[in-house]
CSV table of C-alpha atoms and ligand atoms in Angstrom, one decimal:
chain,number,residue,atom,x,y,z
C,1,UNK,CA,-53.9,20.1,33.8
C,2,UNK,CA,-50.2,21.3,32.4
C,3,UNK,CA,-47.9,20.3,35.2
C,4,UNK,CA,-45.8,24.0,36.4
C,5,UNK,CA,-42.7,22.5,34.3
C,6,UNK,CA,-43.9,24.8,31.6
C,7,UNK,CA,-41.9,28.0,32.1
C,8,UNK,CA,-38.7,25.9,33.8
C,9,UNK,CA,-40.1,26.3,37.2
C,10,UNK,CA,-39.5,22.7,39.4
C,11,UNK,CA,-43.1,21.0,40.2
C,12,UNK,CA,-44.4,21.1,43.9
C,13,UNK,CA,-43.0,17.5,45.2
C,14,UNK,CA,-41.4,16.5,41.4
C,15,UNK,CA,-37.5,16.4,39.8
C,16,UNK,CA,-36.2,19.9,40.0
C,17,UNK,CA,-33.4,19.2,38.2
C,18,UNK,CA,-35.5,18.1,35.1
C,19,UNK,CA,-36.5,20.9,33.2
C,20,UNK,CA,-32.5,21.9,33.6
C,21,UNK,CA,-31.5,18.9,32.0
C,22,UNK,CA,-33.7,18.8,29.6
C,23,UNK,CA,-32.5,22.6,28.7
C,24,UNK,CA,-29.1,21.1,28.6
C,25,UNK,CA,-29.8,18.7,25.7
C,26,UNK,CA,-29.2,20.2,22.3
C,27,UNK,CA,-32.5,20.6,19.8
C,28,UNK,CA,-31.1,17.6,17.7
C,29,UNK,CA,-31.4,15.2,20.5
C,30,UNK,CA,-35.1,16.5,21.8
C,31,UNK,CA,-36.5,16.7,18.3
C,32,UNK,CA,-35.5,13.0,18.1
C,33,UNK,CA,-36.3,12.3,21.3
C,34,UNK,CA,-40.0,13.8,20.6
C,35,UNK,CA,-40.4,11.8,17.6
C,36,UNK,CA,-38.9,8.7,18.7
C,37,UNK,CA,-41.7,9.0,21.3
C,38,UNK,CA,-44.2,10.0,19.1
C,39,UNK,CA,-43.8,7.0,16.9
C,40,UNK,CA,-43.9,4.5,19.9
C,41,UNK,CA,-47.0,6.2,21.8
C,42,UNK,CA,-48.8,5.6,18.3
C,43,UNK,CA,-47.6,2.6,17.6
C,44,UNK,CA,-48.8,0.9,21.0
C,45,UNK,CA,-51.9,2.7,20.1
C,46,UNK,CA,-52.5,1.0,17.0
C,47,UNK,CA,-51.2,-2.4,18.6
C,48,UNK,CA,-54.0,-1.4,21.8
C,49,UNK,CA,-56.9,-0.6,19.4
C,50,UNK,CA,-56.2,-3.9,17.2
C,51,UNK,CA,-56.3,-6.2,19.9
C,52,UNK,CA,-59.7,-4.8,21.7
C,53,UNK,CA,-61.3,-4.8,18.1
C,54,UNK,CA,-59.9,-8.4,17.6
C,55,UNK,CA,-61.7,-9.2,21.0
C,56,UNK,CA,-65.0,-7.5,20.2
C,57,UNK,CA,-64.8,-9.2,16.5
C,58,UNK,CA,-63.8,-13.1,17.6
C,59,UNK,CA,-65.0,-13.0,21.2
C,60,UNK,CA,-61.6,-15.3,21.8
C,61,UNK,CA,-57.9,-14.8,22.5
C,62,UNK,CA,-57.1,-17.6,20.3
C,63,UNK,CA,-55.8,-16.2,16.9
C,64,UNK,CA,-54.9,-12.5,18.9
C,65,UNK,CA,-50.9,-13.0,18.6
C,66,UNK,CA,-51.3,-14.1,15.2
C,67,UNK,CA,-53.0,-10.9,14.1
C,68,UNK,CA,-50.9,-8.1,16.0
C,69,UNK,CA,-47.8,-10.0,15.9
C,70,UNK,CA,-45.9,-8.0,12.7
C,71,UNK,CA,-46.9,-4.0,14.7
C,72,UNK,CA,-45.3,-5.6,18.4
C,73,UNK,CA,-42.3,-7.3,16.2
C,74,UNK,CA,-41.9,-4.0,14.9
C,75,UNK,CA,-42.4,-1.6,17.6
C,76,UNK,CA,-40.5,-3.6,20.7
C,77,UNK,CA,-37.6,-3.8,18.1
C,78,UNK,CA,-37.4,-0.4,17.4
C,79,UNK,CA,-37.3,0.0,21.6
C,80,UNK,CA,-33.3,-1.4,20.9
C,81,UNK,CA,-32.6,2.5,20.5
C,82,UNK,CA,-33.2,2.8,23.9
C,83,UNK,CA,-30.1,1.1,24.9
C,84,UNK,CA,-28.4,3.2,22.7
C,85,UNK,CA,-30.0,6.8,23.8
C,86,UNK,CA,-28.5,5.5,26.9
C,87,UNK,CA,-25.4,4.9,25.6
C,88,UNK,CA,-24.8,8.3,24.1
C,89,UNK,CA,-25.9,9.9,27.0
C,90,UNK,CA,-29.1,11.7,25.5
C,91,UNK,CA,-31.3,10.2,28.2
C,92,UNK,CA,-30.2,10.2,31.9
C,93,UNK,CA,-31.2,6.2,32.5
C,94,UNK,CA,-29.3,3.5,33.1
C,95,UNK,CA,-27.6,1.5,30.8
C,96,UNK,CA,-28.2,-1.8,33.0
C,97,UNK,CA,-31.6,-1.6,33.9
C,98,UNK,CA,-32.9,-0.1,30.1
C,99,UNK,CA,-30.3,-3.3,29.0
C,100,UNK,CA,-32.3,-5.9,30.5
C,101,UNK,CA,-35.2,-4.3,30.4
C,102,UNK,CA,-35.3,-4.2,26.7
C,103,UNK,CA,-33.4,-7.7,26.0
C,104,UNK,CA,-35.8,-9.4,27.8
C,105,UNK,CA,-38.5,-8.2,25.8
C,106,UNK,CA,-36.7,-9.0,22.4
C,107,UNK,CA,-36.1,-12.2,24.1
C,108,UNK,CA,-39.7,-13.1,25.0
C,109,UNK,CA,-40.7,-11.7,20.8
C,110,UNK,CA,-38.2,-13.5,18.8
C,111,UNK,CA,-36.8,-16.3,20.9
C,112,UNK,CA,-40.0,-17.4,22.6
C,113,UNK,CA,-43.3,-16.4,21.1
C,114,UNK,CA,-42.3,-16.0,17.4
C,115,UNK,CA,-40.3,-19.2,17.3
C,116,UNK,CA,-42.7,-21.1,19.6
C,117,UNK,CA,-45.8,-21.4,17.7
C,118,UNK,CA,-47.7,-23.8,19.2
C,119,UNK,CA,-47.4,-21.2,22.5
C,120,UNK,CA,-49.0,-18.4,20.8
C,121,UNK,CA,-52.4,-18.6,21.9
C,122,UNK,CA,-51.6,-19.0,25.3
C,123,UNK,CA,-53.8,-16.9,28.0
C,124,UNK,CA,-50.3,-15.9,29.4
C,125,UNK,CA,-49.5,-14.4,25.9
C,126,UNK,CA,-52.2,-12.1,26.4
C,127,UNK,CA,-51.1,-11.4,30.4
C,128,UNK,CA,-47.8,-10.1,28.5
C,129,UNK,CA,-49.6,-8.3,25.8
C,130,UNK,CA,-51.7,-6.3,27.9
C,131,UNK,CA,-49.4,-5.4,30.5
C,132,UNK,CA,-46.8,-4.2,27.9
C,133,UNK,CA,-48.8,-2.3,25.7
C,134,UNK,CA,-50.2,-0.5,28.7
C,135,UNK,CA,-47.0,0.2,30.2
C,136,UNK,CA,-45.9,1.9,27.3
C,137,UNK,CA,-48.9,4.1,25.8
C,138,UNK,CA,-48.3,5.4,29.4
C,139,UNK,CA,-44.6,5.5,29.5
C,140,UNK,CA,-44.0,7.2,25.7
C,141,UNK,CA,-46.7,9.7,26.4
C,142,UNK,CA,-44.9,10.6,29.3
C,143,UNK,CA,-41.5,11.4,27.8
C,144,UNK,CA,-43.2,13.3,24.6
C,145,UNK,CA,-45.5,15.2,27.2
C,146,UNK,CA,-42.4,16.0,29.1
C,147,UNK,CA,-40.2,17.1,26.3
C,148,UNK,CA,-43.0,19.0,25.2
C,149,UNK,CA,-43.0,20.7,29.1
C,150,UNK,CA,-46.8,20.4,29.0
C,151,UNK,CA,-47.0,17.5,31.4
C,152,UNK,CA,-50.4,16.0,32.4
C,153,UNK,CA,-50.5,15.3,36.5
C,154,UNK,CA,-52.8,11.9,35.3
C,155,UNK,CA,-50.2,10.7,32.9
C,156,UNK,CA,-47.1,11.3,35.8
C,157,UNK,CA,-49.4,9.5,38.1
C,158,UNK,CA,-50.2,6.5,35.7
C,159,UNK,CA,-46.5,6.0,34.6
C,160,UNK,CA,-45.6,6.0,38.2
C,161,UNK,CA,-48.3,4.0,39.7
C,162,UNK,CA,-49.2,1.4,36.8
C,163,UNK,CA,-46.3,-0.4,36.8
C,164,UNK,CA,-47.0,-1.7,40.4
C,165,UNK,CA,-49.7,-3.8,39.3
C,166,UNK,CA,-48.4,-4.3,35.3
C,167,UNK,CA,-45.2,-5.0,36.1
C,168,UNK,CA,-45.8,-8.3,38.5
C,169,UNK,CA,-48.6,-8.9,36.0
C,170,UNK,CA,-46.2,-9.3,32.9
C,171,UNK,CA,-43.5,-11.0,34.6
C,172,UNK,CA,-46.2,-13.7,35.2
C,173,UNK,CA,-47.4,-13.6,31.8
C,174,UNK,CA,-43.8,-14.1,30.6
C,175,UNK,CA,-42.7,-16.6,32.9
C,176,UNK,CA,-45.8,-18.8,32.5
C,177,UNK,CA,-45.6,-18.3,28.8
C,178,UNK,CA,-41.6,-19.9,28.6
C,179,UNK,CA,-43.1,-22.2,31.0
C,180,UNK,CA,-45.6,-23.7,28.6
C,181,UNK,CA,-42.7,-23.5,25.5
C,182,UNK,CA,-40.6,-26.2,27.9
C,183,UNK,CA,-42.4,-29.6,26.5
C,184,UNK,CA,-42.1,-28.3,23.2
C,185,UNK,CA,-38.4,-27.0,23.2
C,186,UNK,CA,-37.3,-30.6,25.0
C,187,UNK,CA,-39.1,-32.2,22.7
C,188,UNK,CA,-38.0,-30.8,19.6
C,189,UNK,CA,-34.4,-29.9,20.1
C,190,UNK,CA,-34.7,-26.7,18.4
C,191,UNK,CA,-32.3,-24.3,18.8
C,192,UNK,CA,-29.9,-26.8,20.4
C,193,UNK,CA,-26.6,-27.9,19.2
C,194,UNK,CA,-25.2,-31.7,19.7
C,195,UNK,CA,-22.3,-33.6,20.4
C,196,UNK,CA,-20.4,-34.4,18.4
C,197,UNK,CA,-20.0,-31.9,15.7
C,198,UNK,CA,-17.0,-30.4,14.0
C,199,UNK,CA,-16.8,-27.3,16.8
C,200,UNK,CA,-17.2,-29.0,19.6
C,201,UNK,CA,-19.7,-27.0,21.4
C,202,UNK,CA,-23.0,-27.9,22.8
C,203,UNK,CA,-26.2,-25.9,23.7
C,204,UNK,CA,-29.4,-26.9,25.1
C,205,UNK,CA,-32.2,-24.5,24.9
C,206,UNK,CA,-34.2,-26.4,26.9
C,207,UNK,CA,-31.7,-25.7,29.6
C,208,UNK,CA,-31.0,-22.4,28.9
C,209,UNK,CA,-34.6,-21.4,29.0
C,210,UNK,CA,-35.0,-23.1,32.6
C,211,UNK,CA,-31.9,-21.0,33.1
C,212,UNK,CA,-33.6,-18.0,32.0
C,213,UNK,CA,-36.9,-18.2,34.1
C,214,UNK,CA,-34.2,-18.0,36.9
C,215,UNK,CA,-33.0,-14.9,36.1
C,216,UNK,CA,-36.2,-13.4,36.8
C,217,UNK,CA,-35.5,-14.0,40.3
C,218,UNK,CA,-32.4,-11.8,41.3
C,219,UNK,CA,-32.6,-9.1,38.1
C,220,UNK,CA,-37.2,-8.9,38.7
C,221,UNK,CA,-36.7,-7.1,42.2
C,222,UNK,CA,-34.2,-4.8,41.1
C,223,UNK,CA,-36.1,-3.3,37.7
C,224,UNK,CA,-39.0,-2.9,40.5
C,225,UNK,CA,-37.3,-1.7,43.8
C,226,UNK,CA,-35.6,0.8,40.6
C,227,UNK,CA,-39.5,2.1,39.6
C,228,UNK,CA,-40.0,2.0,43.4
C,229,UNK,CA,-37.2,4.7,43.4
C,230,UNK,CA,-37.9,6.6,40.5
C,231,UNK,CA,-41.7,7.0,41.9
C,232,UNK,CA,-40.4,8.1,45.4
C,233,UNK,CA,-38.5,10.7,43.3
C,234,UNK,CA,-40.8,11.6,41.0
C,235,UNK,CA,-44.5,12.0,42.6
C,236,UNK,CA,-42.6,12.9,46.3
C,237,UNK,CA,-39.8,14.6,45.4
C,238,UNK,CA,-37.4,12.4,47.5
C,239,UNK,CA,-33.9,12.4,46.5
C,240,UNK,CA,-32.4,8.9,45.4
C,241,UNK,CA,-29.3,7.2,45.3
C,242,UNK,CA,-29.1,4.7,42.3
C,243,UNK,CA,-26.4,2.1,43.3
C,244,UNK,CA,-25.4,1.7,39.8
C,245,UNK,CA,-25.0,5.2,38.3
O,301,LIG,C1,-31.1,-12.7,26.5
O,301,LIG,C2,-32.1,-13.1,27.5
O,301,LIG,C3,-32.3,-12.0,28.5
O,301,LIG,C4,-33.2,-12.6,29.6
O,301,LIG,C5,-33.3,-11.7,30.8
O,301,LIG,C6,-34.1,-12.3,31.8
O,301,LIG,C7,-34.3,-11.5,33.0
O,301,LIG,C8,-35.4,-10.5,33.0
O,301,LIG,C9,-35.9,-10.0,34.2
O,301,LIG,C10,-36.7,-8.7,34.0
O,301,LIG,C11,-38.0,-8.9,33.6
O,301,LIG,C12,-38.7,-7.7,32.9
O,301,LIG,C13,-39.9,-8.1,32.4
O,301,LIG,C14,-40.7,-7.0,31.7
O,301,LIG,O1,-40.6,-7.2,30.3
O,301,LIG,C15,-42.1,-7.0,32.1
O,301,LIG,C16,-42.9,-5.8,31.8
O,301,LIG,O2,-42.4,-4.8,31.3
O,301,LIG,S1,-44.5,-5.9,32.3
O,301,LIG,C17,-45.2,-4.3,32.1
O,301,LIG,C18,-44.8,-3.3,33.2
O,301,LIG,N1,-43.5,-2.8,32.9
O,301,LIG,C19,-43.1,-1.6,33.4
O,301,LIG,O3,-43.7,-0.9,34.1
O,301,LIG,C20,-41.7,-1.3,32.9
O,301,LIG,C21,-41.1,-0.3,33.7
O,301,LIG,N2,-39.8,-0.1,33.2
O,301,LIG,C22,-39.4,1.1,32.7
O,301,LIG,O4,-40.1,2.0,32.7
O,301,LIG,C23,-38.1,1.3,32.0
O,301,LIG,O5,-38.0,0.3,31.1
O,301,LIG,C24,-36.9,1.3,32.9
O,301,LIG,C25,-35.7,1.3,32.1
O,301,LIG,C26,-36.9,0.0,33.7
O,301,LIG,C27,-37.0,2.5,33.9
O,301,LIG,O6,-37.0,3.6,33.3
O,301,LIG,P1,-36.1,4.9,33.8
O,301,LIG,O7,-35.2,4.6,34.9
O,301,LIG,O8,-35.6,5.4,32.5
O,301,LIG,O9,-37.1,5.8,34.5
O,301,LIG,P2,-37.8,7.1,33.9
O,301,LIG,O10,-38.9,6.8,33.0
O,301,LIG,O11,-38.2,7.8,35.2
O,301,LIG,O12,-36.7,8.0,33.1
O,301,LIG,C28,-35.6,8.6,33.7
O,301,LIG,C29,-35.2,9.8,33.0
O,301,LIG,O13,-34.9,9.5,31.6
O,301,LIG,C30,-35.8,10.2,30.7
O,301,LIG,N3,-36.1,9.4,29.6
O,301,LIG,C31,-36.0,8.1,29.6
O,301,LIG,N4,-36.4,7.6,28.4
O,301,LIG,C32,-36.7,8.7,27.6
O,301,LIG,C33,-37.2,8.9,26.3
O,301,LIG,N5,-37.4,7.8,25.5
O,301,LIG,N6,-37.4,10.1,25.9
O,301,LIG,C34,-37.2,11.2,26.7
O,301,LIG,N7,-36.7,11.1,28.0
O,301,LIG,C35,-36.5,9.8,28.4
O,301,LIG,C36,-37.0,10.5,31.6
O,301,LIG,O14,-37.8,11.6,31.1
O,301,LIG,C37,-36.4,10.8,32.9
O,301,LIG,O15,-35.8,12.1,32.8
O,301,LIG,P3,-35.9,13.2,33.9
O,301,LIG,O16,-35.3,12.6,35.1
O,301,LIG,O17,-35.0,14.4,33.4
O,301,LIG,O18,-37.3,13.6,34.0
């Protein structure tokens, strides 16, 4: 089920200018591009098949983050080159949205869920979990597939149709997940700088998490009013202004 993208023509209802751009960008980029995408599709593989075999071995999400926790370190790190395949212009997507996108992941891995161990066998870890590592098996496949011009009409449809349930879903997980971090942060301090000391500058994490979980509420609607968009484009053909390009 190759979508019609094969031989440069534009898809019934898709992005016609697509296949051009993609012409546009030099072999260097796409061959990077391709295994860039490779690498993350089979690396939110692996991460999918360990934690359904974890489930069917322990019967329990308790001891889940533990075991995966070094392959999603490793693999939503490595998503930082996002922002910069922005940045260089090798991918038409925003800066902004791929920005905050991908900084709020690292956020919720190192300055949450690593840090905060006594969070890590949260059910809400798991809400994240899933809905991430769904998310993108879908959304790599769908960039090699299309670099590749051989796109599958079932993986267009899931990238562009998935997130409307995933994408509420992790955003709960992650909010519920800092929510449960909150006694522990207050109670121990960590990250959090005093007065007095020698600079003169205080920080309270504790704070700046609650500040955090408030961020969801302006920047949340506009990643998914963006998707909304990009859909409308994508599976109907509709052209789209983007307010920030
Ligand atoms: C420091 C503390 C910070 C705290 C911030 C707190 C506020 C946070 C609020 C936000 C919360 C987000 C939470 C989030 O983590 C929750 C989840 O993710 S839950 C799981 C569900 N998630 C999703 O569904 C994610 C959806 N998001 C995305 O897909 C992208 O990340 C996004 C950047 C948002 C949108 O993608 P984009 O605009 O790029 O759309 P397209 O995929 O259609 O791509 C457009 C064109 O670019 C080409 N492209 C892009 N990347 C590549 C690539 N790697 N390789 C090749 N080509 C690429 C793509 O093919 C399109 O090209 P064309 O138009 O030519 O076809």
């Amino acid at each position: 089920m190759a979508s019609s993208e094969e031989d440069g023509a534009p898809e019934a209802g898709g992005d016609r200018e697509a296949p051009r751009r993609r012409r546009r960008l030099g072999s260097l980029a796409t061959a990077w591009l391709t295994f860039y995408n490779v690498a993350m599709t089979a690396g939110w593989l692996v991460l999918a098949i360990a934690m359904v075999r974890f489930y069917m071995e322990k019967g329990t999400h308790r001891g889940l983050y533990k075991s995966i926790q070094k392959t999603l370190k490793f693999f939503q790190t490595f998503a930082l080159l996002e922002i910069v395949h922005c940045l260089i212009g090798i991918v038409p997507t925003s800066v902004l949205v791929t920005g905050v996108q991908v900084s709020s992941r690292i956020f919720m891995v190192w300055l949450v869920t690593h840090s905060i161990k006594p969070i890590q066998n949260e059910e809400s870890v798991v809400l994240f979990l899933v809905s991430w590592t769904v998310t993108e098996i879908t959304r790599y496949s769908f960039y090699t597939f299309s670099l590749l011009n051989h796109l599958p009409y079932f993986i267009k449809w899931a990238r562009y149709n998935f997130f409307i349930i995933l994408y509420p879903v992790g955003v709960a997980g992650e909010l519920l997940t800092i929510y449960a971090a909150l006694p522990y942060v207050k109670k121990t301090g960590m990250f959090s700088i005093r007065l007095p000391n020698k600079y003169n500058v205080s920080f309270d994490y504790y704070y700046f998490l609650l500040i955090t979980m408030a961020s969801y509420i302006p920047l949340f609607p506009q990643l998914y009013f963006h998707m909304l968009r990009q859909r409308r484009k994508v599976l109907h053909g509709e052209a789209v202004v983007e307010k920030d390009e």
